[in-house]
PDB file of C-alpha atoms and ligand atoms in Angstrom:
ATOM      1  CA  UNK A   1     112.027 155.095 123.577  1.00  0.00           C
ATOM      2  CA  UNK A   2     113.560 156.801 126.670  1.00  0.00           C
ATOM      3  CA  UNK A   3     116.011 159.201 126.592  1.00  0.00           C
ATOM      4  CA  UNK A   4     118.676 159.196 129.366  1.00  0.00           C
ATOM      5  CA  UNK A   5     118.799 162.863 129.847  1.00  0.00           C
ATOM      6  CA  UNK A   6     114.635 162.900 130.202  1.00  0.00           C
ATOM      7  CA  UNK A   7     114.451 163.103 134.174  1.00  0.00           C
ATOM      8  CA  UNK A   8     111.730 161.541 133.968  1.00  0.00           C
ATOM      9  CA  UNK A   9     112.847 157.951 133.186  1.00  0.00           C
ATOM     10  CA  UNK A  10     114.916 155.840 135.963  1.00  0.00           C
ATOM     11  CA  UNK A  11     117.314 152.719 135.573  1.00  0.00           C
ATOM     12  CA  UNK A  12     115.338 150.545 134.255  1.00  0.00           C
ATOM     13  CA  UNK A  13     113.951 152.636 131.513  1.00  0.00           C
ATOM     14  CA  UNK A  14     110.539 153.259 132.500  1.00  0.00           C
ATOM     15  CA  UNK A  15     108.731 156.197 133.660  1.00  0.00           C
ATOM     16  CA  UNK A  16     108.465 156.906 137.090  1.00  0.00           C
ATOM     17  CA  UNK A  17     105.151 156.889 138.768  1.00  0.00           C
ATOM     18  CA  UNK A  18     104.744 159.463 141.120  1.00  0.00           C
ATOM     19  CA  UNK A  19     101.558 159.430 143.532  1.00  0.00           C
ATOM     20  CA  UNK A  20     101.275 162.866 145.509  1.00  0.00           C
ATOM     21  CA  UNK A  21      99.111 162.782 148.772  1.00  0.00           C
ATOM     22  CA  UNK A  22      98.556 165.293 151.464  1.00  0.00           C
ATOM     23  CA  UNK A  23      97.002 165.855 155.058  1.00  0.00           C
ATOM     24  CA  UNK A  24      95.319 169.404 154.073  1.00  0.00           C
ATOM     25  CA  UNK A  25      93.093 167.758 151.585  1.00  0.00           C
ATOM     26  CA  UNK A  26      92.919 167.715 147.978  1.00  0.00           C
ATOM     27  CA  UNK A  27      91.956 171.443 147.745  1.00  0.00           C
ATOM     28  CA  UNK A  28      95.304 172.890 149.959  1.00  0.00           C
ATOM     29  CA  UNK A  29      97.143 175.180 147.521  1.00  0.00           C
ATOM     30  CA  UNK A  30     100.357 172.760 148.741  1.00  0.00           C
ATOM     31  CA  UNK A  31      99.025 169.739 146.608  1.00  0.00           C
ATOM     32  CA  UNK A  32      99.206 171.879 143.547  1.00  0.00           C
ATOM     33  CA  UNK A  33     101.967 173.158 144.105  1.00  0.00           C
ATOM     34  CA  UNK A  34     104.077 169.770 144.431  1.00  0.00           C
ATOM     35  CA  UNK A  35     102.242 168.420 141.399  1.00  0.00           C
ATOM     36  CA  UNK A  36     102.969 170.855 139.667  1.00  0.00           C
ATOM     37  CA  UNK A  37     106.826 170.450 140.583  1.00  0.00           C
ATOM     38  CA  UNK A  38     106.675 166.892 140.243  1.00  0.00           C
ATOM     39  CA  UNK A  39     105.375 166.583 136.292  1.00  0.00           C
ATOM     40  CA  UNK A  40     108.609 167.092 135.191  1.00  0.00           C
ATOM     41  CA  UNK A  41     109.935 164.164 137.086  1.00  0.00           C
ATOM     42  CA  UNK A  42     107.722 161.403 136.204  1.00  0.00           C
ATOM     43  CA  UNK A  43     103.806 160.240 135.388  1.00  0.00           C
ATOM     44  CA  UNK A  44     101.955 161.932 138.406  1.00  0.00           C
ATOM     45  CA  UNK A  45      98.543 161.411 140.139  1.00  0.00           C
ATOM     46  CA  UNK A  46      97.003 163.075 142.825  1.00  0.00           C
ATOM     47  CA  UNK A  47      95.357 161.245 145.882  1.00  0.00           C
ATOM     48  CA  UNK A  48      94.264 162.962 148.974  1.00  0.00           C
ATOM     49  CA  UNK A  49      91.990 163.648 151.556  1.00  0.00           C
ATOM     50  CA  UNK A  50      88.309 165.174 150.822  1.00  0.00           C
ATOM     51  CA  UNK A  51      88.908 167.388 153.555  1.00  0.00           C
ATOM     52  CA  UNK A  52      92.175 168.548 156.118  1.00  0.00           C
ATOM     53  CA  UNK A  53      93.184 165.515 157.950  1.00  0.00           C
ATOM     54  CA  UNK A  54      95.835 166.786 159.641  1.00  0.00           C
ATOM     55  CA  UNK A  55      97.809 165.775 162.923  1.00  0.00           C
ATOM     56  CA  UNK A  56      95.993 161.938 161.515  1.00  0.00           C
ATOM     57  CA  UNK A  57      99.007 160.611 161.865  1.00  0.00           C
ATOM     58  CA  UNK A  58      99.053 157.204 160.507  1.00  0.00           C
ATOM     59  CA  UNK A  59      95.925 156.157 161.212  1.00  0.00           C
ATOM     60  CA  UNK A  60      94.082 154.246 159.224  1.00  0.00           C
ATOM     61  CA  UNK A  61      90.083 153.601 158.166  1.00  0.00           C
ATOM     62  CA  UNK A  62      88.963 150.243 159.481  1.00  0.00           C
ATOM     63  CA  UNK A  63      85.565 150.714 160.306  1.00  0.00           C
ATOM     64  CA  UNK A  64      83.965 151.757 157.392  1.00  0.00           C
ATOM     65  CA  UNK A  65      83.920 151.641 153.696  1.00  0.00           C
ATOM     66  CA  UNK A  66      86.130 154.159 151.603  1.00  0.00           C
ATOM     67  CA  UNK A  67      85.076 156.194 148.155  1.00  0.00           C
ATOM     68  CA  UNK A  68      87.581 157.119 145.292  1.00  0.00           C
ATOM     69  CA  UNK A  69      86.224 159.917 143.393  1.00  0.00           C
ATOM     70  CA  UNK A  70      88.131 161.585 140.602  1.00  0.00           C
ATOM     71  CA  UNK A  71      88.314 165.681 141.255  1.00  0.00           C
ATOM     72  CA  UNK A  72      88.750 168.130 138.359  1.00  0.00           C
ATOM     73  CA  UNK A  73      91.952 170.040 139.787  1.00  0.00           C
ATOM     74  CA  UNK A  74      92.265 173.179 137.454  1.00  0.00           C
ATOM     75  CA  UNK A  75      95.552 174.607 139.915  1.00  0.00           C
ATOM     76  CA  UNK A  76      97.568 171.060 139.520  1.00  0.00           C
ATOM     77  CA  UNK A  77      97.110 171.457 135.373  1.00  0.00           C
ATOM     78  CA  UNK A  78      96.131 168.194 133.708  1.00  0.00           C
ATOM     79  CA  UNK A  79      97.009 165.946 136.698  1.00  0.00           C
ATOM     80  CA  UNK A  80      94.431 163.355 137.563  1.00  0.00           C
ATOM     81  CA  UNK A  81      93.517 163.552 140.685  1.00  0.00           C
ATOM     82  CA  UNK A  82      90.751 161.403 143.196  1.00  0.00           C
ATOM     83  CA  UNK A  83      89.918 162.038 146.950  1.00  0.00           C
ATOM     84  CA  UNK A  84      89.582 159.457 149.435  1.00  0.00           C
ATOM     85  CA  UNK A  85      86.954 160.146 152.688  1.00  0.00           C
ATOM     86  CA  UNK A  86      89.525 159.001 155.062  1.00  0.00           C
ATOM     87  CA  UNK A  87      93.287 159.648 156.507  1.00  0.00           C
ATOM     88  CA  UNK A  88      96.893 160.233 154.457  1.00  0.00           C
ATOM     89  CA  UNK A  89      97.574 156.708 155.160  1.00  0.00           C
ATOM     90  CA  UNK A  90      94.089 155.450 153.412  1.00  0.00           C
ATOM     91  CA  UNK A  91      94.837 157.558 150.260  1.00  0.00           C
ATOM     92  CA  UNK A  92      98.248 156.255 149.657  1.00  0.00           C
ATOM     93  CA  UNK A  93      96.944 152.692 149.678  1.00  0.00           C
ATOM     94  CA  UNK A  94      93.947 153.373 147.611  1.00  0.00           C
ATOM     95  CA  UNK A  95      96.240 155.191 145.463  1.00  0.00           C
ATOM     96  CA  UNK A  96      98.606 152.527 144.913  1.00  0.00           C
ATOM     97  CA  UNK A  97      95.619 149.982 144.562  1.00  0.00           C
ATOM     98  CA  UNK A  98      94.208 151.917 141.320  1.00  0.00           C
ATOM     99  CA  UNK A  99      97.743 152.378 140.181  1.00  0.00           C
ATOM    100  CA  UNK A 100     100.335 149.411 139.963  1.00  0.00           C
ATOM    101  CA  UNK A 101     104.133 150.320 140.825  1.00  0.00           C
ATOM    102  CA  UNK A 102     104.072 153.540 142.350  1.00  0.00           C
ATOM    103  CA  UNK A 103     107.794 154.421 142.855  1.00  0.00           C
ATOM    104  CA  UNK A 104     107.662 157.104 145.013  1.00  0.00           C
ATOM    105  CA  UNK A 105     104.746 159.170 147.602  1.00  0.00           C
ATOM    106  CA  UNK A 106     105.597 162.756 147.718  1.00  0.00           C
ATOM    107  CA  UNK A 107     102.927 164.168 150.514  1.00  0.00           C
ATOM    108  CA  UNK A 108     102.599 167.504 151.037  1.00  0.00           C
ATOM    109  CA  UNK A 109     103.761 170.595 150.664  1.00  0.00           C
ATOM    110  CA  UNK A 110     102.033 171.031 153.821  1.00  0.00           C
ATOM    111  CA  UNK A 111     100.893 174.532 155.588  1.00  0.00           C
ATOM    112  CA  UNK A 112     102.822 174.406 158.251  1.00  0.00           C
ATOM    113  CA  UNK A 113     106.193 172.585 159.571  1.00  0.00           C
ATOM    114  CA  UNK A 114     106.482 169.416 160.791  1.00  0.00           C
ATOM    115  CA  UNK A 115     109.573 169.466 162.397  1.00  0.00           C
ATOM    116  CA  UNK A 116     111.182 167.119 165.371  1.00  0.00           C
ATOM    117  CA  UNK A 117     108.069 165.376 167.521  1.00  0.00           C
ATOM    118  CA  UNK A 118     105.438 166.627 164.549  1.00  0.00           C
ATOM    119  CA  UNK A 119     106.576 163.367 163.044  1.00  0.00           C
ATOM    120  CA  UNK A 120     105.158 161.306 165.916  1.00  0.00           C
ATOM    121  CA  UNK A 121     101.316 162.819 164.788  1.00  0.00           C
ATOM    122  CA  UNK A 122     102.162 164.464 161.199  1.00  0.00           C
ATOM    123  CA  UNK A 123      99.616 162.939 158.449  1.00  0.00           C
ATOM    124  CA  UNK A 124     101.947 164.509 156.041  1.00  0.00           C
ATOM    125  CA  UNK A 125     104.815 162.496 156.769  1.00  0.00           C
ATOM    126  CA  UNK A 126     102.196 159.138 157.696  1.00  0.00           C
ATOM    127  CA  UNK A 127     101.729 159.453 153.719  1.00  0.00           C
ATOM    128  CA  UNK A 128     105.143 158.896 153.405  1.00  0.00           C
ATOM    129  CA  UNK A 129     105.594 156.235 155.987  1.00  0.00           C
ATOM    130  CA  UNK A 130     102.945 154.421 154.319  1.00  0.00           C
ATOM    131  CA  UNK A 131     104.502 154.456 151.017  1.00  0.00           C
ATOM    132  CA  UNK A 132     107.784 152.721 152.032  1.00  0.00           C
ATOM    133  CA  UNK A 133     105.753 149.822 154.351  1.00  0.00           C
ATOM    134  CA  UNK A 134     104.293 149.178 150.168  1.00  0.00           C
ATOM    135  CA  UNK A 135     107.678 149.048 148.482  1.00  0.00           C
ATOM    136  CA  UNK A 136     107.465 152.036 147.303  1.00  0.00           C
ATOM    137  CA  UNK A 137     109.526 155.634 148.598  1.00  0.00           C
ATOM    138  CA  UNK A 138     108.172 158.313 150.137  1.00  0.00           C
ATOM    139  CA  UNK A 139     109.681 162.048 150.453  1.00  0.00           C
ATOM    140  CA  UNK A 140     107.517 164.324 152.871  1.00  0.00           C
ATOM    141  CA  UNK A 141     107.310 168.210 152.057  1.00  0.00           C
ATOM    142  CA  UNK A 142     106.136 171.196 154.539  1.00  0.00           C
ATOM    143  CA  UNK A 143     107.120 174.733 154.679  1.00  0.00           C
ATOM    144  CA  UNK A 144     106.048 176.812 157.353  1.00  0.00           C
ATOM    145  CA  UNK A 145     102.061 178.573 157.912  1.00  0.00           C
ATOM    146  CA  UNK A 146     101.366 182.422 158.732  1.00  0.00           C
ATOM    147  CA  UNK A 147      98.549 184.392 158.000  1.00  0.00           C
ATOM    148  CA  UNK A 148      99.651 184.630 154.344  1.00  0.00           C
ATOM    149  CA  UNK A 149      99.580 181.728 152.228  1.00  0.00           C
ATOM    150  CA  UNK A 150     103.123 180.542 151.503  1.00  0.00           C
ATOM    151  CA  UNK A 151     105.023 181.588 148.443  1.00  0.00           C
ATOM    152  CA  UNK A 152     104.898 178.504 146.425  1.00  0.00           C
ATOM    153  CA  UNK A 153     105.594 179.991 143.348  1.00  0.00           C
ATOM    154  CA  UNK A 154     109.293 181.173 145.037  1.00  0.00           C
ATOM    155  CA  UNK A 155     109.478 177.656 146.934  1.00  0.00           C
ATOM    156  CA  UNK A 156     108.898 175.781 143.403  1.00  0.00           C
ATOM    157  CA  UNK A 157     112.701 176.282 142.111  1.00  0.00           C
ATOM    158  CA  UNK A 158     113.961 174.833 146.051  1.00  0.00           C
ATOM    159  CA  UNK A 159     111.268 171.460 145.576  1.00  0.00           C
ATOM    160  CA  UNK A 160     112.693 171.312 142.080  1.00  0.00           C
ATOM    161  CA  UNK A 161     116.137 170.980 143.394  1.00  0.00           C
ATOM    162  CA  UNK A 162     115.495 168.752 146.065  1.00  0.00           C
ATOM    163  CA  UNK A 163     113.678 166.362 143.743  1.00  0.00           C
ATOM    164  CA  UNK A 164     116.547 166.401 141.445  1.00  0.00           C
ATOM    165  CA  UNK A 165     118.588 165.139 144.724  1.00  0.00           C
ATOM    166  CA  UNK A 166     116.425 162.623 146.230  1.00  0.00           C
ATOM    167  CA  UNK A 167     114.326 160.986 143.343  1.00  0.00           C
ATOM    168  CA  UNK A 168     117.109 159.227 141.588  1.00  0.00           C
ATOM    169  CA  UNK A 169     118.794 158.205 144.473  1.00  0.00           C
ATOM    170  CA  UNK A 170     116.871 154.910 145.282  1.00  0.00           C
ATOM    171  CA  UNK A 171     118.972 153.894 148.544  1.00  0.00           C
ATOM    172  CA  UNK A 172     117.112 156.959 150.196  1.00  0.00           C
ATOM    173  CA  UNK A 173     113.904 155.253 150.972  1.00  0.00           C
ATOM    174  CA  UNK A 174     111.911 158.011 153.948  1.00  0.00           C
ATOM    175  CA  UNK A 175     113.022 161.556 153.711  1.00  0.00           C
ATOM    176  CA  UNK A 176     111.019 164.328 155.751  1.00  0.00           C
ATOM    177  CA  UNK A 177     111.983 167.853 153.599  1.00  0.00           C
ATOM    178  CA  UNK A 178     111.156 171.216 155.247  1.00  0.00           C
ATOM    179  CA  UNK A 179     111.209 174.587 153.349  1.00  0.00           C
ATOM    180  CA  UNK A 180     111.772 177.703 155.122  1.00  0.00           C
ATOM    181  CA  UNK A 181     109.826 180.665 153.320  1.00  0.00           C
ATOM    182  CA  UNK A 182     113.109 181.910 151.722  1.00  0.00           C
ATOM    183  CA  UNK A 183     115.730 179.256 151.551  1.00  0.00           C
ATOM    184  CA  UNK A 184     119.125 180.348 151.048  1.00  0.00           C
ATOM    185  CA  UNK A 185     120.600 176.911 150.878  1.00  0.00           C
ATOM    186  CA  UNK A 186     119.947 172.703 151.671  1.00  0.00           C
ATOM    187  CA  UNK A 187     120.902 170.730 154.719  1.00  0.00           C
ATOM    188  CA  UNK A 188     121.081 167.186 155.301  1.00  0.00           C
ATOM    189  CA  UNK A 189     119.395 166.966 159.261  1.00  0.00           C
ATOM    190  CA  UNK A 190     118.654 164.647 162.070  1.00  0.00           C
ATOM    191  CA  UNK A 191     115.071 164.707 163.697  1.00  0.00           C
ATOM    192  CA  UNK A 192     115.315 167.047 166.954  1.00  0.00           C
ATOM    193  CA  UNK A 193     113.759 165.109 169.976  1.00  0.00           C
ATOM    194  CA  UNK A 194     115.519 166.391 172.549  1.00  0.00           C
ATOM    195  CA  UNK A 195     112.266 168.337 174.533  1.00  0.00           C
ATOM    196  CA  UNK A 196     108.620 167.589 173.554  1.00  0.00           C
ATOM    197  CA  UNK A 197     107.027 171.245 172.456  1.00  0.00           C
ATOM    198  CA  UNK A 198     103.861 170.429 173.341  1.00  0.00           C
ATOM    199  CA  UNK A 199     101.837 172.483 175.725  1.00  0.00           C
ATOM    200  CA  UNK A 200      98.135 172.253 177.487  1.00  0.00           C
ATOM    201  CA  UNK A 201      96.131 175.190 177.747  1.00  0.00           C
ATOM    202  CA  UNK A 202      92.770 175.652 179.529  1.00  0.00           C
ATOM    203  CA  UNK A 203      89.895 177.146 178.595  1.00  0.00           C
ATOM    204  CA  UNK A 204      86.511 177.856 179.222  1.00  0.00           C
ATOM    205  CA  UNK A 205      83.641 177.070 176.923  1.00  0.00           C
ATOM    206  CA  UNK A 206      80.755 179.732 177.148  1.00  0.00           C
ATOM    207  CA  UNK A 207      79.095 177.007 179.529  1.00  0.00           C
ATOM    208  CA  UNK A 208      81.671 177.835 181.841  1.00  0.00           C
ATOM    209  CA  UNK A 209      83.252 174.561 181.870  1.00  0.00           C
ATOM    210  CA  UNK A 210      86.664 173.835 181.782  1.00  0.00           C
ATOM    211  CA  UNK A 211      88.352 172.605 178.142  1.00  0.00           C
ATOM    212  CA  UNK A 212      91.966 172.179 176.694  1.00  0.00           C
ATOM    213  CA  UNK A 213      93.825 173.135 173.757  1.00  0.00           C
ATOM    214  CA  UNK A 214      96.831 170.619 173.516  1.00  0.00           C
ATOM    215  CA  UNK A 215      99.078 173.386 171.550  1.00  0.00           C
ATOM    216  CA  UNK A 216     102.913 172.744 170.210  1.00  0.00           C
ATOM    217  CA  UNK A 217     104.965 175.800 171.087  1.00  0.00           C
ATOM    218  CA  UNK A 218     108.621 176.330 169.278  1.00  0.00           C
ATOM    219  CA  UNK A 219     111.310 175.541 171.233  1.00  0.00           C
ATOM    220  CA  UNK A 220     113.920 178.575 172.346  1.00  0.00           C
ATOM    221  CA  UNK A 221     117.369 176.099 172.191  1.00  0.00           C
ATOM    222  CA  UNK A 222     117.780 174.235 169.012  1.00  0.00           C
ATOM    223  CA  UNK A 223     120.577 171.783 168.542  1.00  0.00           C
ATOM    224  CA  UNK A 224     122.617 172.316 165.456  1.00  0.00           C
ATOM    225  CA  UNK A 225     122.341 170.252 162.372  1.00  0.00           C
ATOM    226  CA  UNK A 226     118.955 169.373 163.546  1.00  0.00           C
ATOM    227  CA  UNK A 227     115.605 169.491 160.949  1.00  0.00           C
ATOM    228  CA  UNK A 228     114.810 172.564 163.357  1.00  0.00           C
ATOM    229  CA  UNK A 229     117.833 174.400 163.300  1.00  0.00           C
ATOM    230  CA  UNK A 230     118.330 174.462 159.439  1.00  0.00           C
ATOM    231  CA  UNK A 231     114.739 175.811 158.703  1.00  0.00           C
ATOM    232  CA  UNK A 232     115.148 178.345 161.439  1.00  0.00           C
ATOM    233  CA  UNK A 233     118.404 179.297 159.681  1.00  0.00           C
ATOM    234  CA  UNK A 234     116.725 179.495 156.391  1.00  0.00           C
ATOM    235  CA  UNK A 235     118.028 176.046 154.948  1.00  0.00           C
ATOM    236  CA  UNK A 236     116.104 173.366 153.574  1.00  0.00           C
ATOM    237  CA  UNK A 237     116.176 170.557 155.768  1.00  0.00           C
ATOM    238  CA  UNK A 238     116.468 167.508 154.526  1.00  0.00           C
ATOM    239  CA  UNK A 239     116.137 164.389 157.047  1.00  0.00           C
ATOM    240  CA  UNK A 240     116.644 160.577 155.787  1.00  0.00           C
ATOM    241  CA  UNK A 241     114.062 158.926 158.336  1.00  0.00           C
ATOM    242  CA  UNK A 242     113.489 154.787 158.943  1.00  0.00           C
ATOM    243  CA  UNK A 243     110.686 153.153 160.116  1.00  0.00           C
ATOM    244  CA  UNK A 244     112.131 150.627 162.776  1.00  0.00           C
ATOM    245  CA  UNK A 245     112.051 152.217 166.404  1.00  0.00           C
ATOM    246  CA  UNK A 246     113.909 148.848 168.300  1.00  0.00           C
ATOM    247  CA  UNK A 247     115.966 150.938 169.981  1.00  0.00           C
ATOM    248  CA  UNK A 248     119.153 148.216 169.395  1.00  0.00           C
ATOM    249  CA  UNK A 249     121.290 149.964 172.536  1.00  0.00           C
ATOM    250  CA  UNK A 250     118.480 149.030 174.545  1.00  0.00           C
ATOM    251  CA  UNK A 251     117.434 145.738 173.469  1.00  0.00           C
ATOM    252  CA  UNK A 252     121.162 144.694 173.884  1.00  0.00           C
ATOM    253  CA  UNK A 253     121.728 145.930 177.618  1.00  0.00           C
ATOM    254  CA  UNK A 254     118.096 144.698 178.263  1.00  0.00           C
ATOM    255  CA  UNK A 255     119.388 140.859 177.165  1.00  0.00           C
ATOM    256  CA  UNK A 256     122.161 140.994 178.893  1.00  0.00           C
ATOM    257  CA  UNK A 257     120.575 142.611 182.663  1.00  0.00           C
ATOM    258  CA  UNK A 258     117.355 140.496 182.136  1.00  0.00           C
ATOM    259  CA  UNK A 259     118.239 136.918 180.114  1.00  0.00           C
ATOM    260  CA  UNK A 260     116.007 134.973 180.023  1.00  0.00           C
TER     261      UNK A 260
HETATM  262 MN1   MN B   1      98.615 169.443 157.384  1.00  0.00          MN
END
């Protein structure tokens, strides 16, 4: 029978079914680390890439078969866990196919932010996205990348906290969630789209011919109460995201200018 103080039973009095998926792949520390945070909240499985499918945005495997092979995971505990050989978006619907009412997606906690345009090409967040176009929620975790692997253990209390917000609150369908490396506090945010951060650089190969790296670069001016501006003020930003992009101004002004 469930007990009402057990976190890990909503409304309706069954357990919730949490699927984690990631774009590092199914070996990133980050995977662990979220299942590991998530146990306490419901039933959890792991899906995710066989290998880093990162900046996949939400693409999806059309052209050729997919496997689902369970993976031993010693660093998520006694989580089951299966990788997929294709994108974010594949593993969430594979994982959902092998397991009936999924509630909620958590993806991540990826290396590395993916703050303001990132969304437009994050796989992290894609896992996400394609958890709400199944029903289901999705909650999208990434903390920033340096040299040294990111202090999960010290991040685990801030995820805790945040999932203690945002699971039982079902109206919140798409949240993206960024964790600085030593959050003092959370933020509620709006995406910052202001500039696009991305930048070209050109190369040489050692054949001497010309190449590009298509790099993102932080911005210097951040608008406040943007996803950017709380991590870079040590805050864990917290953005409620939707998936329709009609822009509704436009559509209106665009009737009335052009009826047809
Ligand atoms: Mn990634």
């Amino acid at each position: 029978m469930a007990r009402v103080s057990d976190q890990r039973y909503h409304g309706s009095g069954n357990i919730m079914r949490i699927l984690i998926a990631n774009d590092d792949g199914i070996y990133s520390p980050g995977i662990a680390a979220l299942a590991r945070a998530a146990t306490k909240f419901g039933e959890v499985r792991i899906v995710a890439p066989d290998v880093e499918m990162s900046s996949a945005s939400h693409s999806i495997t059309a052209n050729r078969p997919l496997l689902y092979k369970p993976t031993p995971l010693a660093a998520a505990g006694d989580v089951q866990a299966f990788r997929v050989n294709g994108t974010p978006a594949d593993c969430v619907a594979l994982g959902i196919h092998h397991w009936e009412q999924v509630d909620v997606v958590l993806s991540g906690i990826n290396l590395g932010t993916n703050l303001g345009n990132a969304l437009w090409h994050s796989g992290t967040l894609a896992a996400a996205k394609q958890a709400v176009l199944f029903g289901a929620r999705g909650i999208a975790f990434s903390t920033p990348s340096t040299d040294a692997e990111p202090d999960f253990a010290a991040l685990e209390p801030w995820v805790d906290r945040v999932l203690r917000l945002l699971l039982p609150d079902t109206r919140l369908t798409l949240v993206n969630v960024n964790l600085p490396a030593l959050p003092t506090g959370l933020r509620w945010t709006r995406q910052s789209v202001r500039h696009y951060d991305g930048k070209v650089v050109p190369s040489k190969d050692p054949m001497g011919r010309t190449h590009y790296w298509f790099t993102v670069v932080p911005l210097d001016e951040t608008e406040e109460d943007t996803d950017r501006w709380a991590v870079e003020h040590g805050m864990v930003s917290m953005t409620p995201l939707r998936l329709h992009l009609t822009n509704d101004d436009e559509l209106a002004e665009a009737r009335r200018r052009h009826p047809l």
